[in-house]
Coordinates of C-alpha atoms in Angstrom, one line a residue:
Chain A
M56 CA 253.7 152.3 234.3
S57 CA 254.5 151.2 230.7
L58 CA 255.1 154.7 229.7
N59 CA 257.6 155.2 232.4
N60 CA 259.4 152.0 231.5
S61 CA 259.8 153.0 227.9
D62 CA 261.1 156.3 229.0
I63 CA 263.7 154.8 231.1
G64 CA 264.3 152.1 228.5
G65 CA 265.7 154.9 226.1
E66 CA 268.6 155.3 228.6
A67 CA 269.3 151.8 229.8
G68 CA 267.8 149.1 227.6
S69 CA 268.6 145.7 229.2
P70 CA 267.5 146.2 232.9
V71 CA 264.1 147.3 231.8
I72 CA 263.7 144.3 229.5
D73 CA 264.7 142.1 232.4
Q74 CA 262.1 143.7 234.6
V75 CA 259.4 143.1 232.1
D76 CA 260.6 139.6 231.2
T77 CA 260.8 138.2 234.7
P78 CA 257.0 138.2 235.5
A79 CA 256.1 136.9 232.0
A80 CA 258.4 133.9 232.4
D81 CA 257.0 133.4 235.8
T82 CA 253.5 133.2 234.4
V83 CA 254.5 130.7 231.7
A84 CA 256.1 128.5 234.4
T85 CA 253.0 128.6 236.5
M86 CA 250.8 127.7 233.7
A87 CA 253.0 124.8 232.8
R88 CA 252.9 123.7 236.4
Q89 CA 249.1 124.0 236.6
A90 CA 248.2 122.4 233.4
P91 CA 249.8 118.9 233.0
V92 CA 248.1 116.6 230.5
R93 CA 244.4 116.8 231.4
L94 CA 242.1 113.9 230.8
P95 CA 238.6 114.7 230.0
E96 CA 236.3 114.9 233.0
T97 CA 234.3 111.7 232.3
V98 CA 237.4 109.6 231.5
R99 CA 239.0 110.8 234.7
R100 CA 235.9 109.8 236.7
Y101 CA 235.6 106.4 235.2
L102 CA 239.3 105.8 235.8
V103 CA 238.8 106.6 239.5
R104 CA 236.0 104.0 239.6
V105 CA 238.1 101.3 237.9
L106 CA 240.9 102.1 240.3
A107 CA 238.5 101.8 243.3
L108 CA 237.5 98.3 242.1
L109 CA 241.1 97.4 241.6
A110 CA 241.9 98.5 245.2
A111 CA 239.2 96.3 246.5
L112 CA 240.7 93.4 244.5
L113 CA 244.1 94.0 246.1
V114 CA 242.7 94.2 249.6
W115 CA 240.8 90.9 248.9
H116 CA 244.0 89.3 247.6
W117 CA 246.0 90.5 250.6
A118 CA 243.4 89.4 253.2
S119 CA 242.8 85.9 251.7
S120 CA 246.5 85.2 251.0
R121 CA 247.5 86.3 254.6
G122 CA 244.5 84.5 256.1
F123 CA 243.3 87.7 257.7
N124 CA 241.2 86.9 260.8
L125 CA 240.0 89.7 263.0
F126 CA 236.3 89.6 263.6
I127 CA 235.9 89.1 259.8
N128 CA 237.5 85.8 258.8
F129 CA 239.2 85.5 255.3
E130 CA 240.9 82.1 256.1
N131 CA 238.5 80.0 254.0
V132 CA 237.8 82.7 251.4
P133 CA 239.3 81.9 248.1
G134 CA 241.5 84.8 246.7
P135 CA 240.9 86.6 243.5
L136 CA 243.5 84.5 241.7
V137 CA 241.7 81.2 242.6
V138 CA 238.3 82.7 241.7
G139 CA 239.8 84.0 238.4
Q140 CA 241.0 80.5 237.5
A141 CA 237.6 79.0 238.3
L142 CA 235.9 81.8 236.3
I143 CA 238.1 80.9 233.2
E144 CA 237.2 77.3 233.7
A145 CA 233.5 78.1 234.0
L146 CA 233.6 80.3 230.9
S147 CA 234.9 77.5 228.9
S148 CA 232.1 75.1 229.9
A149 CA 228.8 75.2 228.0
D150 CA 226.8 74.6 231.1
F151 CA 227.8 78.0 232.5
Y152 CA 226.3 79.8 229.5
L153 CA 223.1 77.7 229.9
H154 CA 222.8 79.0 233.5
I155 CA 223.2 82.6 232.3
L156 CA 220.8 82.1 229.4
H157 CA 218.1 80.7 231.6
S158 CA 218.5 83.5 234.0
L159 CA 218.3 86.2 231.3
R160 CA 215.2 84.6 229.8
R161 CA 213.4 84.6 233.2
I162 CA 214.4 88.2 233.8
A163 CA 213.2 89.3 230.3
V164 CA 209.8 87.7 230.7
A165 CA 209.3 88.8 234.3
Y166 CA 210.5 92.3 233.5
V167 CA 208.3 92.8 230.5
V168 CA 205.3 91.8 232.4
A169 CA 206.3 94.0 235.3
V170 CA 206.7 97.0 233.1
V171 CA 203.4 96.6 231.3
L172 CA 201.5 96.0 234.4
G173 CA 203.4 98.4 236.6
V174 CA 203.3 101.4 234.3
G175 CA 199.6 100.7 233.5
L176 CA 198.7 100.4 237.2
G177 CA 200.7 103.5 238.0
I178 CA 199.0 105.6 235.4
L179 CA 195.6 104.4 236.6
M180 CA 196.5 105.2 240.2
G181 CA 197.9 108.5 239.4
R182 CA 194.9 109.6 237.4
S183 CA 192.1 108.1 239.5
R184 CA 191.7 108.7 243.2
L185 CA 189.4 105.7 243.5
A186 CA 191.9 103.4 241.8
E187 CA 194.7 104.7 244.0
D188 CA 192.6 104.1 247.2
I189 CA 191.8 100.5 246.0
I190 CA 195.3 99.5 245.0
T191 CA 197.5 101.4 247.5
P192 CA 196.8 99.1 250.5
Y193 CA 197.8 96.1 248.5
I194 CA 201.1 97.6 247.4
E195 CA 201.9 98.9 250.9
L196 CA 201.2 95.5 252.4
L197 CA 202.9 93.3 249.8
R198 CA 205.9 95.5 249.1
P199 CA 207.9 94.8 252.3
I200 CA 207.6 91.0 251.9
P201 CA 211.0 89.7 250.7
A202 CA 211.2 87.6 247.6
V203 CA 212.4 84.6 249.6
A204 CA 209.2 84.6 251.7
W205 CA 207.2 84.1 248.4
I206 CA 208.8 80.9 247.6
P207 CA 206.3 78.5 249.3
L208 CA 203.2 80.4 248.0
A209 CA 204.7 80.7 244.5
I210 CA 205.2 76.9 244.4
L211 CA 201.7 76.3 245.6
M212 CA 200.0 78.7 243.3
M213 CA 201.9 78.6 240.1
P214 CA 201.5 75.8 237.5
S215 CA 205.2 75.1 237.0
E216 CA 208.6 75.6 238.5
E217 CA 209.6 78.0 235.8
S218 CA 206.5 80.1 236.2
S219 CA 206.9 80.4 240.0
I220 CA 210.5 81.7 239.5
I221 CA 209.2 84.2 237.0
F222 CA 206.4 85.2 239.3
I223 CA 208.9 85.9 242.2
T224 CA 211.2 87.9 239.8
F225 CA 208.2 89.8 238.5
L226 CA 207.0 90.8 242.0
G227 CA 210.4 92.3 242.7
A228 CA 210.4 94.5 239.6
L229 CA 206.7 95.4 239.9
F230 CA 206.7 97.6 243.0
P231 CA 209.4 100.1 242.3
I232 CA 207.9 100.6 238.8
V233 CA 204.4 101.2 240.0
I234 CA 205.4 103.5 242.8
N235 CA 207.6 105.7 240.5
T236 CA 205.0 105.8 237.8
V237 CA 202.4 107.0 240.3
H238 CA 204.8 109.6 241.6
G239 CA 205.6 110.9 238.1
V240 CA 202.0 111.0 237.0
E241 CA 200.9 112.9 240.1
Q242 CA 203.7 115.4 239.6
T243 CA 202.2 116.7 236.3
P244 CA 202.4 120.5 236.4
K245 CA 198.9 121.9 236.4
V246 CA 199.8 124.7 234.1
L247 CA 200.7 122.3 231.4
V248 CA 197.4 120.5 231.7
R249 CA 195.6 123.9 231.5
A250 CA 197.7 124.9 228.5
A251 CA 196.9 121.7 226.7
R252 CA 193.1 122.1 227.4
S253 CA 193.1 125.7 226.2
L254 CA 194.8 124.4 223.0
G255 CA 191.9 122.0 222.4
A256 CA 193.4 118.8 223.7
S257 CA 191.1 115.9 224.8
N258 CA 191.6 113.9 227.9
A259 CA 193.3 111.2 225.9
A260 CA 195.5 113.7 224.2
I261 CA 196.5 115.2 227.5
L262 CA 197.4 111.7 228.8
R263 CA 199.6 111.0 225.8
H264 CA 201.1 114.5 225.2
V265 CA 201.4 115.8 228.8
V266 CA 201.0 113.4 231.6
L267 CA 203.0 110.5 230.1
P268 CA 206.0 112.5 228.9
G269 CA 206.0 114.5 232.1
A270 CA 206.1 111.3 234.2
L271 CA 208.8 109.7 232.0
P272 CA 211.9 110.7 234.1
S273 CA 210.3 109.3 237.2
I274 CA 209.1 106.1 235.3
V275 CA 212.6 105.6 233.9
A276 CA 214.1 105.8 237.4
G277 CA 211.5 103.2 238.4
L278 CA 212.5 100.9 235.5
A279 CA 216.1 101.1 236.5
I280 CA 215.5 100.3 240.2
G281 CA 212.9 97.6 239.0
M282 CA 215.7 95.9 237.0
G283 CA 218.0 95.8 240.0
V284 CA 215.4 94.3 242.3
A285 CA 214.5 91.8 239.5
W286 CA 218.0 90.3 239.7
F287 CA 217.9 90.5 243.4
S288 CA 214.6 88.5 243.5
L289 CA 215.7 86.1 240.7
L290 CA 218.3 84.5 243.0
A291 CA 215.6 83.8 245.5
G292 CA 213.4 82.3 242.9
E293 CA 216.1 80.1 241.3
I294 CA 216.6 78.4 244.7
I295 CA 213.5 76.6 243.6
S296 CA 214.9 75.4 240.3
G297 CA 216.7 72.1 240.4
Q298 CA 218.3 72.7 237.0
Y299 CA 219.5 75.9 235.6
G300 CA 220.0 79.6 236.3
I301 CA 222.8 81.7 237.8
G302 CA 220.9 81.7 241.1
Y303 CA 220.7 77.9 241.1
F304 CA 224.4 77.8 240.1
T305 CA 225.3 79.9 243.2
W306 CA 223.0 78.0 245.5
S307 CA 224.2 74.5 244.4
A308 CA 227.8 75.7 244.7
Y309 CA 227.0 76.6 248.3
T310 CA 225.5 73.2 249.1
L311 CA 228.5 71.5 247.4
I312 CA 230.9 73.7 249.3
Q313 CA 232.5 75.0 246.1
Y314 CA 233.6 78.4 247.4
P315 CA 235.1 79.9 244.2
Q316 CA 231.8 79.0 242.4
I317 CA 229.8 80.9 245.0
I318 CA 231.8 84.0 244.4
I319 CA 231.6 83.6 240.6
G320 CA 227.8 83.3 240.9
M321 CA 227.6 86.4 243.1
L322 CA 229.8 88.4 240.8
M323 CA 227.8 87.3 237.8
I324 CA 224.5 88.4 239.3
G325 CA 226.1 91.7 240.2
G326 CA 227.6 92.2 236.8
L327 CA 224.6 91.1 234.8
G328 CA 222.3 93.2 237.0
T329 CA 224.4 96.2 236.4
L330 CA 224.6 95.6 232.7
C331 CA 220.9 95.2 232.4
T332 CA 220.2 98.4 234.4
L333 CA 222.6 100.2 232.2
L334 CA 220.9 98.8 229.1
I335 CA 217.5 100.2 230.3
K336 CA 219.0 103.6 231.0
L337 CA 220.6 103.7 227.5
L338 CA 217.3 102.6 225.9
C339 CA 215.4 105.3 227.7
R340 CA 217.9 108.1 227.1
P341 CA 216.6 109.2 223.7
L342 CA 213.2 109.7 225.3
L343 CA 214.7 112.1 227.8
R344 CA 216.7 114.2 225.4
W345 CA 214.6 117.3 226.3
Q346 CA 216.0 117.3 229.8
V347 CA 219.4 118.5 228.5
G348 CA 220.0 121.9 230.0
E349 CA 216.9 121.7 232.1
N350 CA 219.0 121.4 235.3
D351 CA 221.2 124.4 234.3
R352 CA 218.3 126.9 234.8
Chain B
M143 CA 217.2 149.6 205.4
R144 CA 217.7 147.6 208.5
P145 CA 216.0 144.2 208.5
A146 CA 212.7 144.0 210.3
T147 CA 213.3 144.1 214.0
K148 CA 210.9 141.3 214.5
S149 CA 213.1 138.7 212.9
T150 CA 216.1 139.5 215.0
P151 CA 214.8 140.6 218.4
E152 CA 218.2 140.1 220.1
S153 CA 219.7 142.9 218.0
A154 CA 216.7 145.0 218.8
L155 CA 217.5 144.6 222.4
Q156 CA 220.8 146.4 221.9
E157 CA 219.2 149.1 219.8
Q158 CA 217.4 150.8 222.5
T159 CA 216.3 153.8 220.5
R160 CA 214.0 152.6 217.7
S161 CA 212.4 155.0 215.4
Q162 CA 208.7 155.0 214.5
E163 CA 209.7 154.5 210.8
N164 CA 211.1 151.1 211.7
T165 CA 208.1 150.0 213.6
M166 CA 206.0 150.9 210.5
T167 CA 208.4 148.9 208.2
S168 CA 208.2 145.8 210.4
A169 CA 204.4 146.1 210.5
I170 CA 204.2 146.3 206.7
D171 CA 206.6 143.3 206.5
M172 CA 204.2 141.4 208.8
I173 CA 201.2 142.0 206.7
Q174 CA 202.9 140.2 203.8
R175 CA 204.0 137.4 206.1
L176 CA 200.8 136.9 208.0
P177 CA 199.3 133.5 207.4
Q178 CA 195.7 133.5 206.1
P179 CA 193.4 132.2 208.7
P180 CA 191.7 128.9 207.7
E181 CA 188.0 128.9 206.7
R182 CA 186.9 127.4 210.0
S183 CA 187.7 130.5 212.0
A184 CA 185.4 132.7 209.9
K185 CA 187.4 135.7 210.8
T186 CA 186.6 138.9 209.1
P187 CA 189.1 141.7 208.7
G188 CA 187.0 144.0 210.9
G189 CA 187.5 141.4 213.8
E190 CA 183.9 140.7 214.5
R191 CA 184.9 137.7 216.6
G192 CA 186.0 138.1 220.2
H193 CA 183.1 139.7 221.9
I194 CA 183.4 139.0 225.7
E195 CA 180.4 139.5 227.9
I196 CA 180.9 139.3 231.7
R197 CA 177.5 139.5 233.3
D198 CA 177.3 139.9 237.0
V199 CA 180.0 137.3 237.5
S200 CA 181.2 136.2 241.0
V201 CA 183.8 133.6 241.8
E202 CA 184.0 132.1 245.3
F203 CA 186.4 129.6 246.6
E204 CA 186.0 127.3 249.6
R205 CA 189.1 127.6 251.7
S206 CA 189.3 125.4 254.8
G207 CA 185.5 125.7 255.4
D208 CA 185.3 129.4 254.8
W209 CA 184.1 130.9 251.5
A210 CA 186.4 133.5 250.0
T211 CA 185.2 135.8 247.3
A212 CA 187.8 136.2 244.6
V213 CA 185.6 138.1 242.1
H214 CA 182.6 140.0 243.2
R215 CA 179.8 140.7 240.7
A216 CA 182.0 141.8 237.8
Q217 CA 180.1 143.4 234.9
V218 CA 182.1 144.0 231.7
D219 CA 181.4 144.1 227.9
I220 CA 184.5 143.9 225.8
R221 CA 184.1 144.7 222.1
P222 CA 185.7 142.5 219.4
G223 CA 189.3 143.6 218.8
E224 CA 189.7 145.6 222.0
F225 CA 192.9 145.4 224.0
V226 CA 191.8 145.4 227.6
C227 CA 194.0 145.2 230.7
L228 CA 192.9 144.0 234.1
L229 CA 195.0 146.0 236.5
G230 CA 195.3 145.5 240.2
P231 CA 197.4 144.5 243.2
S232 CA 198.2 140.8 243.7
G233 CA 195.5 138.8 245.1
C234 CA 192.7 141.1 243.9
G235 CA 191.2 138.4 241.8
K236 CA 192.2 139.6 238.3
S237 CA 193.7 136.2 237.4
T238 CA 190.7 134.5 238.7
L239 CA 188.5 136.5 236.4
L240 CA 190.7 135.7 233.5
N241 CA 190.7 132.0 234.4
A242 CA 186.9 132.1 234.4
V243 CA 186.9 133.5 230.9
A244 CA 189.4 130.8 229.9
G245 CA 187.0 128.2 231.4
F246 CA 189.5 126.9 234.1
V247 CA 187.3 128.3 236.9
T248 CA 183.5 128.1 237.0
P249 CA 181.7 131.2 238.3
T250 CA 179.4 130.8 241.3
R251 CA 177.1 133.6 240.0
G252 CA 176.4 135.3 236.7
E253 CA 177.1 134.4 233.2
L254 CA 180.1 134.5 230.9
L255 CA 179.6 134.7 227.1
V256 CA 182.2 134.7 224.3
D257 CA 180.7 135.5 220.9
G258 CA 177.3 134.8 222.4
A259 CA 178.2 131.3 223.6
P260 CA 178.3 130.5 227.3
V261 CA 181.8 129.5 228.6
T262 CA 181.7 126.1 230.0
A263 CA 185.2 124.7 229.5
P264 CA 188.6 125.7 228.1
G265 CA 188.6 125.9 224.3
P266 CA 190.8 126.8 221.4
D267 CA 188.7 129.9 220.6
R268 CA 190.3 131.4 223.8
G269 CA 194.1 131.3 223.5
M270 CA 196.0 131.4 226.8
V271 CA 199.4 132.8 227.5
F272 CA 200.7 132.0 231.0
Q273 CA 203.2 133.8 233.1
Q274 CA 206.0 131.2 232.7
H275 CA 207.0 127.6 232.3
S276 CA 203.9 126.6 230.4
L277 CA 205.6 125.2 227.3
F278 CA 205.8 121.4 227.0
P279 CA 209.4 120.8 227.9
W280 CA 209.5 117.5 226.1
K281 CA 208.4 119.0 222.8
T282 CA 210.6 121.1 220.5
V283 CA 209.6 124.7 220.0
R284 CA 208.1 123.8 216.6
D285 CA 206.0 120.9 218.1
N286 CA 204.8 123.2 220.9
V287 CA 203.4 125.6 218.4
A288 CA 202.0 122.9 216.2
F289 CA 200.2 121.3 219.1
G290 CA 197.1 123.4 218.9
P291 CA 196.6 123.0 215.1
L292 CA 197.1 119.2 215.5
M293 CA 194.5 119.0 218.3
S294 CA 192.1 120.9 216.0
G295 CA 192.4 118.0 213.6
L296 CA 194.8 119.4 211.1
G297 CA 197.2 117.1 209.3
R298 CA 200.8 116.9 210.4
N299 CA 202.2 118.7 207.4
E300 CA 199.7 121.6 207.7
A301 CA 200.2 121.9 211.4
M302 CA 204.1 122.1 210.9
S303 CA 203.8 124.7 208.2
L304 CA 201.5 126.7 210.5
A305 CA 204.0 126.4 213.3
R306 CA 206.8 127.6 210.9
T307 CA 204.8 130.7 210.0
F308 CA 204.0 131.6 213.6
L309 CA 207.5 131.1 214.7
G310 CA 208.6 133.4 212.0
L311 CA 206.0 135.9 213.3
V312 CA 207.7 136.0 216.7
G313 CA 211.2 135.9 215.3
L314 CA 212.2 132.4 216.4
S315 CA 212.4 130.4 213.1
A316 CA 216.1 129.7 213.9
H317 CA 215.0 127.9 217.2
A318 CA 212.3 125.6 215.8
N319 CA 214.2 122.4 216.7
A320 CA 215.4 123.6 220.1
F321 CA 213.8 122.4 223.3
P322 CA 212.2 125.1 225.5
A323 CA 214.8 124.6 228.3
T324 CA 217.5 125.9 226.1
L325 CA 215.8 129.2 225.4
S326 CA 215.8 132.4 227.5
G327 CA 212.6 133.5 229.4
G328 CA 211.7 136.1 226.8
M329 CA 212.1 133.6 223.9
Q330 CA 209.9 131.1 225.8
Q331 CA 207.2 133.7 226.2
R332 CA 207.4 134.4 222.5
V333 CA 206.9 130.7 221.8
G334 CA 203.9 130.8 224.2
I335 CA 202.4 133.6 222.2
A336 CA 203.0 131.9 218.9
R337 CA 201.5 128.7 220.3
A338 CA 198.3 130.5 221.5
L339 CA 197.9 132.4 218.1
A340 CA 198.4 129.3 215.9
N341 CA 194.8 128.3 216.8
Y342 CA 193.5 131.6 215.4
P343 CA 191.7 132.3 218.7
S344 CA 189.2 135.1 218.7
V345 CA 190.3 136.0 222.2
L346 CA 193.9 136.0 223.5
L347 CA 194.0 135.8 227.3
M348 CA 197.3 136.7 228.9
D349 CA 198.1 136.2 232.6
E350 CA 201.0 138.5 233.4
P351 CA 202.9 137.1 230.5
F352 CA 205.9 139.4 230.9
G353 CA 205.9 139.5 234.7
A354 CA 209.0 137.2 235.0
L355 CA 211.1 139.0 232.4
D356 CA 213.7 141.6 233.0
A357 CA 212.8 145.2 232.3
Q358 CA 214.5 145.5 229.0
T359 CA 213.1 142.3 227.5
R360 CA 209.7 143.2 228.8
T361 CA 209.5 146.6 226.9
M362 CA 210.6 144.7 223.8
M363 CA 207.9 142.1 224.2
Q364 CA 205.3 144.8 224.8
E365 CA 206.1 146.4 221.5
S366 CA 206.2 143.1 219.7
L367 CA 202.9 142.1 221.2
L368 CA 201.3 145.4 219.9
D369 CA 202.7 144.8 216.4
I370 CA 201.3 141.3 216.4
W371 CA 197.9 142.4 217.8
S372 CA 197.6 145.2 215.2
E373 CA 197.8 142.5 212.5
F374 CA 195.5 140.0 214.1
G375 CA 193.0 142.3 215.5
N376 CA 191.8 139.7 218.0
T377 CA 190.5 140.7 221.4
V378 CA 193.1 140.7 224.1
L379 CA 192.4 140.4 227.8
F380 CA 195.7 141.1 229.6
V381 CA 196.3 140.7 233.4
T382 CA 199.1 142.8 234.9
H383 CA 199.9 144.7 238.2
D384 CA 202.3 147.0 236.3
I385 CA 200.6 150.4 235.6
D386 CA 203.1 151.4 232.9
E387 CA 202.4 148.2 231.1
A388 CA 198.7 148.6 231.3
V389 CA 198.7 152.2 230.0
F390 CA 201.2 151.4 227.3
L391 CA 199.3 148.5 225.9
S392 CA 195.6 148.9 226.3
D393 CA 192.6 150.6 224.8
R394 CA 190.9 150.2 228.1
I395 CA 192.0 149.5 231.7
L396 CA 189.8 147.8 234.2
I397 CA 191.1 148.5 237.7
M398 CA 190.4 145.8 240.2
S399 CA 190.5 146.1 244.0
A400 CA 191.0 143.3 246.5
S401 CA 188.7 142.0 249.3
P402 CA 186.4 141.3 247.6
G403 CA 187.7 141.4 244.0
R404 CA 185.7 144.1 242.2
I405 CA 186.2 146.2 239.2
I406 CA 186.4 149.7 240.5
A407 CA 187.2 151.7 237.5
D408 CA 187.0 151.5 233.6
I409 CA 189.5 153.9 232.1
S410 CA 189.8 154.3 228.4
V411 CA 193.2 155.0 227.0
D412 CA 193.0 157.2 224.0
L413 CA 196.8 157.3 223.2
P414 CA 197.6 157.1 219.5
R415 CA 198.8 154.0 217.9
P416 CA 201.3 152.5 216.9
R417 CA 202.8 153.0 220.4
I418 CA 206.5 153.0 221.0
Q419 CA 208.5 153.3 224.1
D420 CA 208.9 157.2 223.8
L421 CA 205.3 157.3 224.8
L422 CA 206.3 156.5 228.4
T423 CA 207.8 160.0 229.0
R424 CA 204.9 161.9 227.4
P425 CA 202.6 164.1 229.6
E426 CA 199.4 162.4 228.4
F427 CA 200.9 159.0 229.4
M428 CA 201.9 160.5 232.8
A429 CA 198.4 161.9 233.3
L430 CA 196.8 158.5 232.7
K431 CA 199.4 156.8 234.9
R432 CA 198.6 159.3 237.7
E433 CA 194.9 158.6 237.4
C434 CA 195.5 154.9 237.8
L435 CA 197.9 155.3 240.6
D436 CA 195.5 157.6 242.5
L437 CA 192.6 155.2 242.1
I438 CA 194.7 152.2 243.3
R439 CA 196.2 154.1 246.3
R440 CA 192.7 155.3 247.4
E441 CA 191.4 151.8 247.1
T442 CA 194.3 150.2 248.9
L443 CA 193.9 152.7 251.8
R444 CA 190.2 152.0 251.9
A445 CA 190.8 148.3 252.0
F446 CA 193.4 148.7 254.7
E447 CA 191.1 150.8 256.9
Q448 CA 188.3 148.3 256.3
Q449 CA 190.6 145.5 257.4
N450 CA 191.8 147.4 260.5
G451 CA 188.2 148.2 261.4
Q452 CA 187.2 144.6 261.1
A453 CA 190.2 143.6 263.2
G454 CA 189.4 146.3 265.9

């Protein structure tokens, strides 16, 4: 092709150049059309997420300002602007931070106890059939009971109001952590245990170097779920409290018919729960560095 | 002079024709690089450790109420420093016999001795290389190799320097800080070999270690293994279903047959060492290969007829 072109080109130069040029120019044009300014993949995905939330805000605003009422009734629901105003007001009062602080402290205490006990029980159950057979029925029986249902018993059994709230929060976080730990421990590849044994590892060394790190991805998933459920249960627990806590804040807003405050409380619980879950994931990430590339196989 | 092939195995992959001269050079290089075994291993250059005695060993498993015989009255004596292949079709019990020597499986009959001591449990005197995915994925390549020395009570610094040495031996120094998932299958197996050797085992047990690799990588790994073995002089018990591999590697081939798993032939391979891939096309190699093939075919047919007879 090119040989032919240059042969002809000796005789009549410009038409040949045109012929060659046209497709090239076309390609450039296509490339320019296909490649506008490209955002990095992660930025683009987060942008979509933020836009999705903004869209919900817009729908909310539209529905509440129009008094939308078709099966779902928005007539008495305060719009985002009202709620935003109330939020600014709340953020400038010291009491609001006290509520948050109390909730965070309860979450922290309950969560730490749940992690220690949950991971410990999970390892025990994953390693010993007897322990698993003894503990499993309790977990199966207690797990479906919602946090709210625990309130009376928690009040009866626990020495103080504070400890009963923490107990209910702890119960919420405990079960997902135990179940995921058991699952992770039981999934330990046999070949790795054999390899460790033939390299001279003791049972304790196998637990520390093989079983635990192998179970870690599953444990971390349990920790993240547990954090979510902890917030979820906290609200139920704080109904007991007559003083502080974001759950109490929401509950008292409901009894006082302060609608914007209810929504603020709800959003706070959602936001703080998300942040805490994110924090757990970030804290655990360095431990799971080895998984990079594992899924590409 | 080209650099020793061992240190750059990727380039070796491209050089498909490798002269005998080069193999020798890399072997000499290795002698200089070879770590001195610690006192505790009491290894002598003659390789007096690694005597395996399999005395009338049977292994039976209970499978849904029935007892299945995986190994039937195996009787083998493996001399220190011998390279022995267990060859047979899949399901013939060769891996079970290997696992019994490793201590993962307890024989239901007979006795297993390594250097005169009965095998009761897995131990660092018997290094094990598995088929695949046996590295600890959460440990770096270096920490994987250092694991054995650490478990034997060595200090962290000592274990790390041993790991460095053995990674050099298999040509993976550059990947010491990588996690196993980022390595190719062949590289992972080389780490597995380095990890098993870092304990200075008297016996190296290998369960189809190259079975999951592509053909080209496999032949490379076979040559590397022979190089390493010629320096260490430890006993190797190598399980494979690949006849070429068995003839190429071993001093001696034990052919096993299924149902029940028995050793039906003990063939000694007198091909000269060091061995390189050219050997695969030589008549004496072909003759041995045919002998193995005939034996296996005859056995397979016999087993077939037996099964048909039982069914009918």
